[in-house]
Tab-separated table of C-alpha atoms in Angstrom:
chain	number	residue	atom	x	y	z
A	1	MET	CA	-62.809	-44.048	53.932
A	2	SER	CA	-61.382	-47.111	54.632
A	3	LYS	CA	-61.797	-50.044	52.578
A	4	LYS	CA	-62.050	-53.098	53.877
A	5	LYS	CA	-58.945	-55.298	52.183
A	6	VAL	CA	-59.930	-59.020	51.333
A	7	SER	CA	-57.140	-61.023	49.952
A	8	ALA	CA	-57.696	-61.913	46.508
A	9	LEU	CA	-57.699	-65.843	47.187
A	10	ASP	CA	-60.190	-65.212	49.405
A	11	MET	CA	-63.505	-63.888	47.654
A	12	PRO	CA	-67.033	-64.477	48.841
A	13	ASP	CA	-68.144	-66.496	46.015
A	14	VAL	CA	-65.133	-68.377	46.143
A	15	PRO	CA	-63.885	-69.295	49.291
A	16	MET	CA	-60.340	-70.055	50.340
A	17	GLY	CA	-59.374	-73.742	48.792
A	18	GLN	CA	-62.138	-73.574	46.184
A	19	LEU	CA	-61.914	-73.659	42.868
A	20	PRO	CA	-63.928	-71.561	41.063
A	21	GLU	CA	-66.036	-72.890	38.600
A	22	HIS	CA	-64.314	-72.583	35.455
A	23	LEU	CA	-61.463	-74.207	37.032
A	24	ASN	CA	-63.345	-76.895	38.451
A	25	LEU	CA	-64.633	-78.033	34.807
A	26	GLN	CA	-61.265	-77.689	33.183
A	27	ARG	CA	-59.857	-79.852	35.611
A	28	THR	CA	-62.376	-82.720	35.813
A	29	ARG	CA	-63.792	-82.161	32.110
A	30	LEU	CA	-62.676	-83.343	29.285
A	31	ARG	CA	-64.583	-80.953	26.635
A	32	CYS	CA	-65.164	-82.398	22.921
A	33	LYS	CA	-65.427	-79.441	20.676
A	34	ALA	CA	-65.545	-80.021	17.099
A	35	ASP	CA	-62.571	-80.075	15.994
A	36	ALA	CA	-60.498	-81.962	18.809
A	37	PRO	CA	-61.631	-82.141	22.754
A	38	ILE	CA	-59.738	-79.893	24.705
A	39	HIS	CA	-58.310	-80.161	29.516
A	40	THR	CA	-57.476	-83.645	27.894
A	41	GLU	CA	-54.957	-83.565	30.537
A	42	SER	CA	-55.570	-85.461	34.214
A	43	ILE	CA	-54.187	-83.221	36.933
A	44	GLN	CA	-52.653	-86.154	39.057
A	45	TYR	CA	-49.828	-83.504	40.157
A	46	SER	CA	-50.526	-82.506	44.338
A	47	GLY	CA	-49.396	-79.222	43.610
A	48	ALA	CA	-51.840	-78.083	40.922
A	49	TYR	CA	-53.285	-75.040	42.408
A	50	ALA	CA	-51.300	-74.835	45.107
A	51	SER	CA	-51.195	-71.370	44.901
A	52	MET	CA	-54.643	-70.981	44.811
A	53	GLY	CA	-54.719	-72.812	48.430
A	54	VAL	CA	-55.876	-75.967	46.845
A	55	ASP	CA	-54.243	-79.352	47.655
A	56	SER	CA	-54.446	-81.842	45.523
A	57	SER	CA	-52.219	-84.503	47.201
A	58	VAL	CA	-54.676	-87.956	47.096
A	59	ASP	CA	-54.036	-90.539	49.832
A	60	ILE	CA	-55.584	-93.710	50.795
A	61	LYS	CA	-58.473	-92.799	52.590
A	62	LYS	CA	-59.106	-90.652	49.598
A	63	PHE	CA	-59.139	-92.672	47.229
A	64	ASN	CA	-60.722	-94.948	49.176
A	65	SER	CA	-64.329	-92.855	50.430
A	66	ASN	CA	-64.248	-91.937	46.280
A	67	PHE	CA	-63.759	-94.939	45.047
A	68	LYS	CA	-67.029	-97.010	43.744
A	69	VAL	CA	-68.032	-99.862	41.364
A	70	GLU	CA	-71.098	-100.265	39.747
A	71	ILE	CA	-71.740	-103.180	38.067
A	72	VAL	CA	-74.224	-102.616	34.869
A	73	ARG	CA	-74.162	-106.118	33.223
A	74	LEU	CA	-73.178	-109.096	33.922
A	75	THR	CA	-73.932	-112.677	31.497
A	76	GLU	CA	-71.880	-115.690	30.861
A	77	ASP	CA	-69.600	-113.880	27.810
A	78	GLU	CA	-69.466	-110.386	28.824
A	79	ILE	CA	-69.812	-107.760	31.880
A	80	GLU	CA	-69.799	-103.823	31.488
A	81	PHE	CA	-69.088	-101.921	35.106
A	82	ASP	CA	-68.420	-98.883	36.076
A	83	MET	CA	-65.412	-97.626	37.995
A	84	ILE	CA	-65.315	-94.186	39.657
A	85	GLY	CA	-62.888	-92.386	40.959
A	86	ILE	CA	-59.781	-93.869	39.364
A	87	ASP	CA	-57.498	-91.831	37.071
A	88	ALA	CA	-56.936	-93.257	32.958
A	89	ALA	CA	-53.499	-94.501	33.752
A	90	LEU	CA	-54.868	-97.492	36.035
A	91	ALA	CA	-58.278	-97.613	33.376
A	92	ASN	CA	-55.205	-98.735	30.855
A	93	ALA	CA	-53.027	-100.877	32.457
A	94	PHE	CA	-56.229	-102.739	33.516
A	95	ARG	CA	-56.990	-103.137	29.610
A	96	ARG	CA	-53.371	-103.501	29.013
A	97	ILE	CA	-53.082	-106.465	31.290
A	98	LEU	CA	-56.572	-108.053	30.693
A	99	ILE	CA	-55.141	-108.352	26.610
A	100	ALA	CA	-51.700	-109.629	27.028
A	101	GLU	CA	-50.882	-110.904	30.618
A	102	VAL	CA	-53.884	-112.690	32.293
A	103	PRO	CA	-52.986	-115.867	31.742
A	104	THR	CA	-54.650	-119.133	29.607
A	105	MET	CA	-54.180	-122.777	28.040
A	106	ALA	CA	-53.487	-122.884	23.969
A	107	ILE	CA	-52.472	-125.480	22.072
A	108	LYS	CA	-48.241	-125.689	21.390
A	109	LYS	CA	-47.239	-127.835	20.028
A	110	ILE	CA	-48.257	-131.079	17.682
A	111	LEU	CA	-47.255	-133.807	16.558
A	112	MET	CA	-48.259	-134.729	13.127
A	113	VAL	CA	-49.057	-138.156	12.469
A	114	ASN	CA	-50.888	-138.418	8.849
A	115	ASN	CA	-51.738	-135.070	7.202
A	116	THR	CA	-52.590	-135.541	3.070
A	117	SER	CA	-55.745	-132.690	3.548
A	118	VAL	CA	-55.233	-129.367	1.140
A	119	ILE	CA	-54.300	-127.554	3.989
A	120	PRO	CA	-50.245	-127.675	5.083
A	121	ASP	CA	-48.894	-128.954	8.400
A	122	GLU	CA	-48.158	-125.626	9.467
A	123	VAL	CA	-51.496	-123.923	8.192
A	124	LEU	CA	-53.047	-126.734	10.108
A	125	ALA	CA	-51.286	-125.946	12.739
A	126	HIS	CA	-51.590	-122.130	13.439
A	127	ARG	CA	-55.180	-122.445	12.992
A	128	LEU	CA	-55.074	-125.473	16.307
A	129	GLY	CA	-53.334	-122.678	18.358
A	130	LEU	CA	-55.683	-120.001	17.805
A	131	ILE	CA	-59.041	-122.513	19.053
A	132	PRO	CA	-60.099	-121.315	22.452
A	133	LEU	CA	-59.965	-123.931	25.085
A	134	ASP	CA	-62.352	-124.293	27.974
A	135	ALA	CA	-59.494	-125.191	30.596
A	136	ASP	CA	-59.267	-123.351	33.565
A	137	PRO	CA	-55.257	-121.369	33.507
A	138	ARG	CA	-55.473	-121.275	37.067
A	139	VAL	CA	-55.294	-125.164	37.730
A	140	PHE	CA	-52.335	-125.608	35.747
A	141	GLU	CA	-48.371	-124.324	35.905
A	142	TYR	CA	-46.093	-122.214	33.030
A	143	LEU	CA	-44.749	-125.204	31.509
A	144	SER	CA	-40.863	-125.570	32.511
A	145	VAL	CA	-38.710	-127.798	31.763
A	146	LYS	CA	-36.840	-129.534	35.115
A	147	SER	CA	-33.785	-131.261	35.276
A	148	ASP	CA	-34.765	-134.437	36.507
A	149	GLN	CA	-36.269	-134.720	33.611
A	150	LEU	CA	-33.429	-134.981	31.342
A	151	LYS	CA	-31.912	-138.706	30.992
A	152	TRP	CA	-28.983	-140.224	29.857
A	153	LEU	CA	-29.139	-142.782	27.157
A	154	PRO	CA	-26.700	-144.790	27.019
A	155	ASN	CA	-27.480	-146.357	23.827
A	156	GLY	CA	-28.232	-143.790	21.503
A	157	SER	CA	-31.083	-141.771	20.440
A	158	GLU	CA	-34.471	-143.827	21.558
A	159	LEU	CA	-36.514	-141.261	20.742
A	160	GLU	CA	-40.326	-141.931	22.530
A	161	ILE	CA	-42.986	-140.924	20.853
A	162	ALA	CA	-46.993	-140.161	21.352
A	163	THR	CA	-49.044	-141.692	19.076
A	164	LEU	CA	-53.042	-141.817	19.801
A	165	ASP	CA	-52.953	-145.886	20.406
A	166	LYS	CA	-53.708	-146.188	24.175
A	167	SER	CA	-51.064	-148.410	25.158
A	168	SER	CA	-49.735	-147.393	28.613
A	169	LYS	CA	-46.100	-148.983	27.543
A	170	VAL	CA	-45.087	-146.323	25.265
A	171	LYS	CA	-43.791	-142.743	26.631
A	172	SER	CA	-45.005	-139.586	25.948
A	173	TYR	CA	-43.326	-135.879	25.385
A	174	THR	CA	-45.573	-134.792	28.796
A	175	SER	CA	-45.848	-135.755	32.308
A	176	PHE	CA	-48.240	-134.307	34.739
A	177	SER	CA	-47.202	-133.652	38.343
A	178	CYS	CA	-50.654	-135.420	39.213
A	179	SER	CA	-53.401	-137.707	37.364
A	180	GLN	CA	-55.536	-134.948	35.468
A	181	ASN	CA	-58.592	-137.229	37.142
A	182	SER	CA	-57.478	-136.202	40.408
A	183	LEU	CA	-58.218	-132.686	40.463
A	184	PRO	CA	-61.548	-131.816	41.760
A	185	GLU	CA	-61.789	-129.045	38.707
A	186	ILE	CA	-60.444	-131.230	35.999
A	187	SER	CA	-62.569	-134.003	36.943
A	188	LYS	CA	-65.818	-132.502	37.582
A	189	LYS	CA	-66.239	-130.894	34.043
A	190	PRO	CA	-63.623	-132.182	31.880
A	191	LEU	CA	-61.448	-129.628	29.660
A	192	GLY	CA	-62.400	-129.598	26.173
A	193	VAL	CA	-62.445	-126.837	23.538
A	194	LYS	CA	-65.114	-123.987	23.411
A	195	HIS	CA	-66.755	-124.060	20.684
A	196	ASP	CA	-67.539	-127.315	18.819
A	197	ASP	CA	-67.924	-125.715	15.467
A	198	ILE	CA	-65.287	-124.482	14.615
A	199	ILE	CA	-63.844	-126.041	11.195
A	200	LEU	CA	-60.273	-126.060	10.460
A	201	ALA	CA	-59.891	-128.211	7.797
A	202	GLN	CA	-61.931	-129.332	4.824
A	203	LEU	CA	-61.069	-132.879	3.738
A	204	GLY	CA	-62.016	-134.489	0.537
A	205	PRO	CA	-62.444	-138.311	-0.509
A	206	GLY	CA	-60.007	-140.214	0.781
A	207	GLN	CA	-58.327	-137.500	2.576
A	208	GLU	CA	-57.030	-137.974	6.311
A	209	ILE	CA	-55.782	-135.950	9.529
A	210	GLU	CA	-53.965	-137.529	12.398
A	211	LEU	CA	-52.228	-134.945	14.807
A	212	GLU	CA	-51.611	-134.810	18.728
A	213	ALA	CA	-51.241	-131.553	20.347
A	214	HIS	CA	-50.266	-129.876	23.393
A	215	ALA	CA	-51.901	-127.182	25.308
A	216	VAL	CA	-49.748	-124.769	27.546
A	217	LYS	CA	-50.202	-122.192	29.305
A	218	GLY	CA	-49.098	-119.108	28.444
A	219	ILE	CA	-49.727	-114.829	28.045
A	220	GLY	CA	-50.671	-112.517	25.427
A	221	LYS	CA	-47.908	-110.853	25.238
A	222	ASP	CA	-46.328	-114.030	23.904
A	223	HIS	CA	-48.690	-114.779	21.143
A	224	ALA	CA	-52.496	-113.255	20.580
A	225	LYS	CA	-53.348	-117.227	20.869
A	226	TRP	CA	-53.452	-116.637	24.460
A	227	SER	CA	-55.277	-113.760	24.913
A	228	PRO	CA	-58.672	-114.260	26.808
A	229	VAL	CA	-60.852	-111.829	26.270
A	230	ALA	CA	-62.317	-110.597	22.018
A	231	ALA	CA	-62.235	-107.130	23.090
A	232	THR	CA	-62.160	-105.104	25.993
A	233	TRP	CA	-62.207	-101.364	26.212
A	234	TYR	CA	-63.358	-98.605	28.519
A	235	ARG	CA	-64.888	-95.201	27.800
A	236	MET	CA	-65.427	-92.181	30.091
A	237	LEU	CA	-68.351	-91.207	30.879
A	238	PRO	CA	-70.334	-88.616	28.508
A	239	GLU	CA	-71.680	-85.924	29.798
A	240	VAL	CA	-74.232	-83.637	27.470
A	241	VAL	CA	-75.481	-80.161	28.511
A	242	LEU	CA	-77.321	-76.958	26.906
A	243	SER	CA	-76.080	-73.996	27.521
A	244	GLU	CA	-79.327	-72.176	26.132
A	245	GLU	CA	-83.106	-72.984	25.580
A	246	VAL	CA	-83.782	-74.815	22.333
A	247	LYS	CA	-87.316	-74.665	21.652
A	248	GLY	CA	-89.995	-75.983	19.325
A	249	GLN	CA	-88.212	-76.706	15.617
A	250	ASP	CA	-85.284	-76.008	17.010
A	251	ALA	CA	-85.590	-78.895	19.629
A	252	GLU	CA	-87.210	-80.989	17.295
A	253	LYS	CA	-84.512	-80.827	14.866
A	254	LEU	CA	-82.083	-81.318	17.687
A	255	VAL	CA	-83.974	-84.777	18.650
A	256	LYS	CA	-83.737	-85.945	15.036
A	257	LYS	CA	-79.973	-84.984	14.714
A	258	CYS	CA	-78.721	-87.836	17.425
A	259	PRO	CA	-78.575	-91.239	16.421
A	260	VAL	CA	-78.574	-92.509	19.721
A	261	ASN	CA	-81.486	-90.719	21.240
A	262	VAL	CA	-79.849	-88.673	24.173
A	263	PHE	CA	-82.119	-85.877	23.704
A	264	ASP	CA	-85.514	-85.697	24.262
A	265	ILE	CA	-88.435	-83.106	23.763
A	266	GLU	CA	-90.232	-82.268	26.982
A	267	ASP	CA	-93.692	-80.397	26.553
A	268	LEU	CA	-94.154	-77.165	28.186
A	269	GLY	CA	-97.575	-76.728	29.164
A	270	ASN	CA	-98.762	-74.412	25.943
A	271	GLY	CA	-98.334	-76.532	23.093
A	272	ASP	CA	-94.413	-75.234	23.483
A	273	LYS	CA	-91.539	-77.772	22.987
A	274	LYS	CA	-88.453	-78.184	24.892
A	275	ALA	CA	-85.720	-80.380	24.222
A	276	VAL	CA	-84.248	-82.249	26.974
A	277	VAL	CA	-81.012	-84.379	28.178
A	278	ALA	CA	-82.291	-87.618	28.570
A	279	ASN	CA	-79.870	-90.419	28.322
A	280	SER	CA	-76.452	-88.835	28.132
A	281	ARG	CA	-74.618	-92.057	28.619
A	282	ALA	CA	-74.900	-93.737	25.312
A	283	CYS	CA	-73.469	-90.663	23.857
A	284	THR	CA	-70.718	-91.857	21.151
A	285	LEU	CA	-69.604	-88.429	20.527
A	286	CYS	CA	-70.274	-88.819	16.687
A	287	GLY	CA	-70.589	-84.809	17.131
A	288	GLU	CA	-74.070	-84.524	14.845
A	289	CYS	CA	-75.402	-82.415	17.722
A	290	ILE	CA	-72.598	-79.898	17.549
A	291	ARG	CA	-72.018	-79.541	13.767
A	292	ASP	CA	-74.486	-77.454	12.560
A	293	VAL	CA	-75.512	-75.101	15.530
A	294	SER	CA	-73.777	-72.297	17.572
A	295	GLU	CA	-70.688	-73.180	19.168
A	296	GLY	CA	-71.543	-73.378	22.909
A	297	LEU	CA	-75.130	-74.618	22.828
A	298	VAL	CA	-74.363	-77.965	23.286
A	299	LYS	CA	-71.737	-78.688	25.299
A	300	LEU	CA	-70.477	-82.142	24.996
A	301	ARG	CA	-67.945	-83.181	27.845
A	302	HIS	CA	-66.321	-86.817	29.517
A	303	VAL	CA	-66.184	-86.903	33.575
A	304	GLU	CA	-62.277	-87.785	34.003
A	305	ASP	CA	-61.926	-89.673	36.922
A	306	HIS	CA	-65.936	-92.552	35.182
A	307	PHE	CA	-64.664	-95.138	33.468
A	308	ILE	CA	-67.148	-97.429	31.911
A	309	PHE	CA	-65.088	-100.526	31.300
A	310	THR	CA	-66.431	-103.523	29.151
A	311	ILE	CA	-65.002	-106.884	28.691
A	312	GLU	CA	-65.870	-109.611	26.368
A	313	SER	CA	-64.387	-113.220	27.574
A	314	VAL	CA	-63.865	-115.592	24.779
A	315	GLY	CA	-64.844	-118.340	26.938
A	316	ALA	CA	-62.284	-119.839	29.471
A	317	LEU	CA	-62.741	-117.206	32.282
A	318	SER	CA	-65.842	-115.464	33.101
A	319	PRO	CA	-65.242	-111.813	32.297
A	320	ASP	CA	-65.650	-110.742	36.080
A	321	GLU	CA	-63.076	-113.312	37.055
A	322	LEU	CA	-61.012	-112.059	34.706
A	323	PHE	CA	-61.015	-109.049	36.144
A	324	ILE	CA	-59.929	-109.940	39.627
A	325	GLU	CA	-57.124	-112.010	37.927
A	326	ALA	CA	-55.713	-108.527	36.266
A	327	VAL	CA	-56.496	-106.903	39.212
A	328	LYS	CA	-54.155	-109.129	41.163
A	329	ILE	CA	-52.014	-109.418	38.138
A	330	LEU	CA	-51.328	-105.848	39.001
A	331	GLU	CA	-50.667	-106.124	42.608
A	332	GLU	CA	-48.399	-108.730	41.969
A	333	LYS	CA	-46.283	-106.743	39.632
A	334	CYS	CA	-46.379	-104.083	42.566
A	335	HIS	CA	-44.688	-106.216	45.148
A	336	ARG	CA	-42.066	-107.457	42.229
A	337	GLN	CA	-40.540	-103.919	42.075
A	338	ILE	CA	-40.410	-103.754	45.994
A	339	VAL	CA	-39.196	-106.845	47.100
A	340	GLN	CA	-36.595	-106.748	43.892
A	341	LEU	CA	-35.166	-103.313	45.313
A	342	SER	CA	-34.609	-104.460	48.878
B	1	MET	CA	-33.729	-111.089	11.755
B	2	ASN	CA	-32.884	-108.888	14.197
B	3	ALA	CA	-36.060	-108.919	15.917
B	4	PRO	CA	-35.978	-110.229	19.561
B	5	ASP	CA	-38.063	-112.962	20.473
B	6	ARG	CA	-41.609	-112.189	22.403
B	7	TYR	CA	-40.467	-113.813	25.384
B	8	GLU	CA	-37.696	-110.794	26.330
B	9	ARG	CA	-40.706	-108.665	26.742
B	10	PHE	CA	-41.158	-109.875	30.499
B	11	VAL	CA	-38.354	-112.327	30.815
B	12	VAL	CA	-35.734	-110.951	33.652
B	13	PRO	CA	-31.972	-112.867	32.128
B	14	GLU	CA	-29.773	-113.715	34.706
B	15	GLY	CA	-27.793	-111.674	36.341
B	16	THR	CA	-29.891	-108.620	35.496
B	17	LYS	CA	-31.536	-106.990	38.375
B	18	LYS	CA	-35.161	-105.984	38.405
B	19	VAL	CA	-34.874	-102.717	39.311
B	20	SER	CA	-31.835	-100.739	39.511
B	21	TYR	CA	-31.180	-97.010	41.110
B	22	GLU	CA	-29.040	-94.532	39.939
B	23	ARG	CA	-28.996	-90.993	41.875
B	24	ASP	CA	-28.396	-87.935	40.157
B	25	THR	CA	-25.093	-85.913	39.719
B	26	LYS	CA	-26.355	-82.844	39.434
B	27	ILE	CA	-29.709	-82.154	41.374
B	28	VAL	CA	-29.663	-83.329	45.463
B	29	ASN	CA	-32.686	-85.906	45.888
B	30	ALA	CA	-33.212	-87.031	42.706
B	31	ALA	CA	-32.802	-90.249	41.393
B	32	ALA	CA	-33.599	-92.555	38.071
B	33	PHE	CA	-34.837	-96.358	38.904
B	34	THR	CA	-34.273	-98.455	35.391
B	35	ILE	CA	-37.446	-101.193	36.189
B	36	GLU	CA	-36.040	-104.075	33.545
B	37	ARG	CA	-38.859	-105.591	31.425
B	38	GLU	CA	-41.888	-103.628	32.260
B	39	GLU	CA	-43.618	-101.064	30.039
B	40	HIS	CA	-46.672	-98.188	30.098
B	41	THR	CA	-48.646	-100.613	31.878
B	42	VAL	CA	-46.589	-100.146	35.305
B	43	GLY	CA	-44.752	-96.974	34.504
B	44	ASN	CA	-47.378	-95.168	33.762
B	45	ILE	CA	-48.958	-95.685	37.264
B	46	LEU	CA	-46.428	-95.415	39.303
B	47	ARG	CA	-45.820	-92.049	37.438
B	48	MET	CA	-49.644	-91.299	39.121
B	49	GLN	CA	-49.220	-92.419	42.158
B	50	LEU	CA	-45.725	-90.364	42.641
B	51	HIS	CA	-47.800	-87.285	41.189
B	52	ARG	CA	-50.420	-87.824	44.412
B	53	ASP	CA	-47.710	-87.676	46.974
B	54	PRO	CA	-46.993	-83.938	48.739
B	55	ASN	CA	-43.342	-84.713	48.687
B	56	VAL	CA	-42.852	-85.234	44.990
B	57	LEU	CA	-41.314	-82.475	42.475
B	58	PHE	CA	-40.332	-84.100	39.423
B	59	ALA	CA	-41.859	-87.564	38.522
B	60	GLY	CA	-41.624	-88.744	35.246
B	61	TYR	CA	-41.128	-92.162	32.812
B	62	LYS	CA	-40.098	-93.646	30.109
B	63	LEU	CA	-39.231	-96.025	27.014
B	64	PRO	CA	-35.435	-95.493	25.785
B	65	HIS	CA	-36.146	-97.665	23.207
B	66	PRO	CA	-39.568	-99.167	21.890
B	67	LEU	CA	-37.611	-102.495	21.236
B	68	GLN	CA	-35.429	-101.857	24.787
B	69	TYR	CA	-37.674	-103.816	27.610
B	70	LYS	CA	-37.359	-101.527	30.096
B	71	ILE	CA	-38.366	-97.820	31.662
B	72	ILE	CA	-36.361	-95.560	33.685
B	73	VAL	CA	-38.828	-93.640	36.315
B	74	ARG	CA	-37.235	-90.587	36.896
B	75	ILE	CA	-38.007	-88.504	40.795
B	76	GLN	CA	-36.763	-85.792	42.666
B	77	THR	CA	-38.199	-85.173	45.881
B	78	THR	CA	-38.092	-81.897	48.702
B	79	SER	CA	-35.332	-82.628	51.552
B	80	GLN	CA	-38.312	-84.280	53.725
B	81	SER	CA	-37.961	-87.212	51.544
B	82	SER	CA	-36.072	-89.389	49.788
B	83	PRO	CA	-36.673	-90.451	45.825
B	84	THR	CA	-36.319	-94.384	47.599
B	85	GLN	CA	-39.162	-93.389	50.466
B	86	ALA	CA	-41.156	-91.813	47.754
B	87	TYR	CA	-40.938	-95.155	45.344
B	88	THR	CA	-41.683	-97.430	47.917
B	89	GLN	CA	-44.055	-95.370	49.680
B	90	ALA	CA	-45.291	-94.966	46.408
B	91	ILE	CA	-45.840	-98.755	45.264
B	92	ASP	CA	-47.192	-99.430	49.264
B	93	ASP	CA	-49.780	-97.140	48.135
B	94	LEU	CA	-50.911	-98.298	44.593
B	95	ASP	CA	-51.135	-102.029	46.806
B	96	LYS	CA	-53.241	-100.675	48.919
B	97	GLU	CA	-55.484	-99.201	46.737
B	98	LEU	CA	-55.989	-102.040	44.156
B	99	ASP	CA	-56.903	-104.691	47.139
B	100	TYR	CA	-59.478	-101.820	47.963
B	101	LEU	CA	-60.478	-101.815	44.380
B	102	LYS	CA	-60.926	-105.996	44.539
B	103	LYS	CA	-62.494	-106.277	47.550
B	104	SER	CA	-65.390	-103.380	45.945
B	105	PHE	CA	-65.300	-105.271	42.837
B	106	GLU	CA	-65.982	-108.515	44.553
B	107	ASP	CA	-68.291	-107.328	46.642
B	108	GLU	CA	-70.521	-105.249	43.814
B	109	LYS	CA	-70.684	-108.642	41.821
B	110	ASN	CA	-71.809	-111.028	44.832
B	111	ARG	CA	-74.935	-108.185	45.324
B	112	GLU	CA	-75.058	-108.674	41.557
B	113	GLU	CA	-75.571	-112.113	41.451
B	114	GLU	CA	-77.681	-112.238	44.750
B	115	LYS	CA	-80.311	-110.134	41.939
B	116	LEU	CA	-80.046	-112.718	39.436
B	117	ARG	CA	-80.498	-115.164	41.899
B	118	ARG	CA	-83.562	-113.315	43.365
B	119	GLY	CA	-84.430	-112.381	40.091
B	120	TYR	CA	-85.263	-108.617	39.372
């Protein structure tokens, strides 16, 4: 009797070109066990699993068809949105750019005229630098000294002083290419400070502070005062799976353990109760549900290509505009690499 | 006292090229690209994109020292492609992906604002 030869790579339950279920899980899900997570690396290599006939290369069409954005919450200060189909490297790049490379306006130079308060000049200057300003940085350019601003002084030094009195004869340290009122973005809504209840210094009787501050466009890499976000973070979508049925008392215990109500009780006809996963998105991976139960009963997993981003903006730009600026900055970085190479 | 200035992290000084290229003498089709004033933000993305290319055999990046602001990306390809080609192809693909990402996000944002305006 001759048996038909079947290739080991082409078994009927796992045909050629597909991965068996456990390998697929390893590849696309990060599993959080009680002591540490496993399978944390994202397998991007195009030749991974090549011996099983799986083509892991990703071209632009595959990316476009897999990619999705879903905005969950959008307010004036905060945005929470999901990005599905990107890699951890891209998510981290956006987070790094949002914190350090999206430009804003912040006070850089302070000309102190009079300070008789108890706060030293430099401490006051530091505090002024950290104030969030309500100025759209896209309207401004970076500060650069152009050579036409250098002027020969034949009679020696004549320091030009900027003071708070507005006489037009007195020249100032700064010069703008056009008057600020002529730009529509600024004349519609004048530049100012975002929150007007920040205490800079407490003054006693007879003390006064008189100063002039110059705000300049900069990026967070230079100094944290130029960072446009209060906090920005991402997490991967959690997936909670019960591998066995949990009934009765055990079900109630399980539901009580979770501080964010991931589990819920489902009544099965005859007075019997069963625990089901109601809201796995809220899971914070505290690990309470896997602590005292048998291992493998509750499986905590993360989906490796689904990122939940939260961006809290300080105020100059709205959070969705911030994200679009971050994408533009990343694009510009890529352009610069190619241009410089050729 | 010895700390470099903060602007050194992103300002390329006069005379140094942003990207330079050095062929590997011992292995065919391998090269090392040195990118000045960049760090993990660009390096990790470039490495990920190079891995997706089926012609690339080896792709990795490193920062030689955290106080020297540059990355070295090492690429080895099959004979059907060359490291420079893989590099430019990866950056081109990244550009297109980011374009698509930006457009999707703007579409989704407009949809969300429409929903908010209609009140549900």
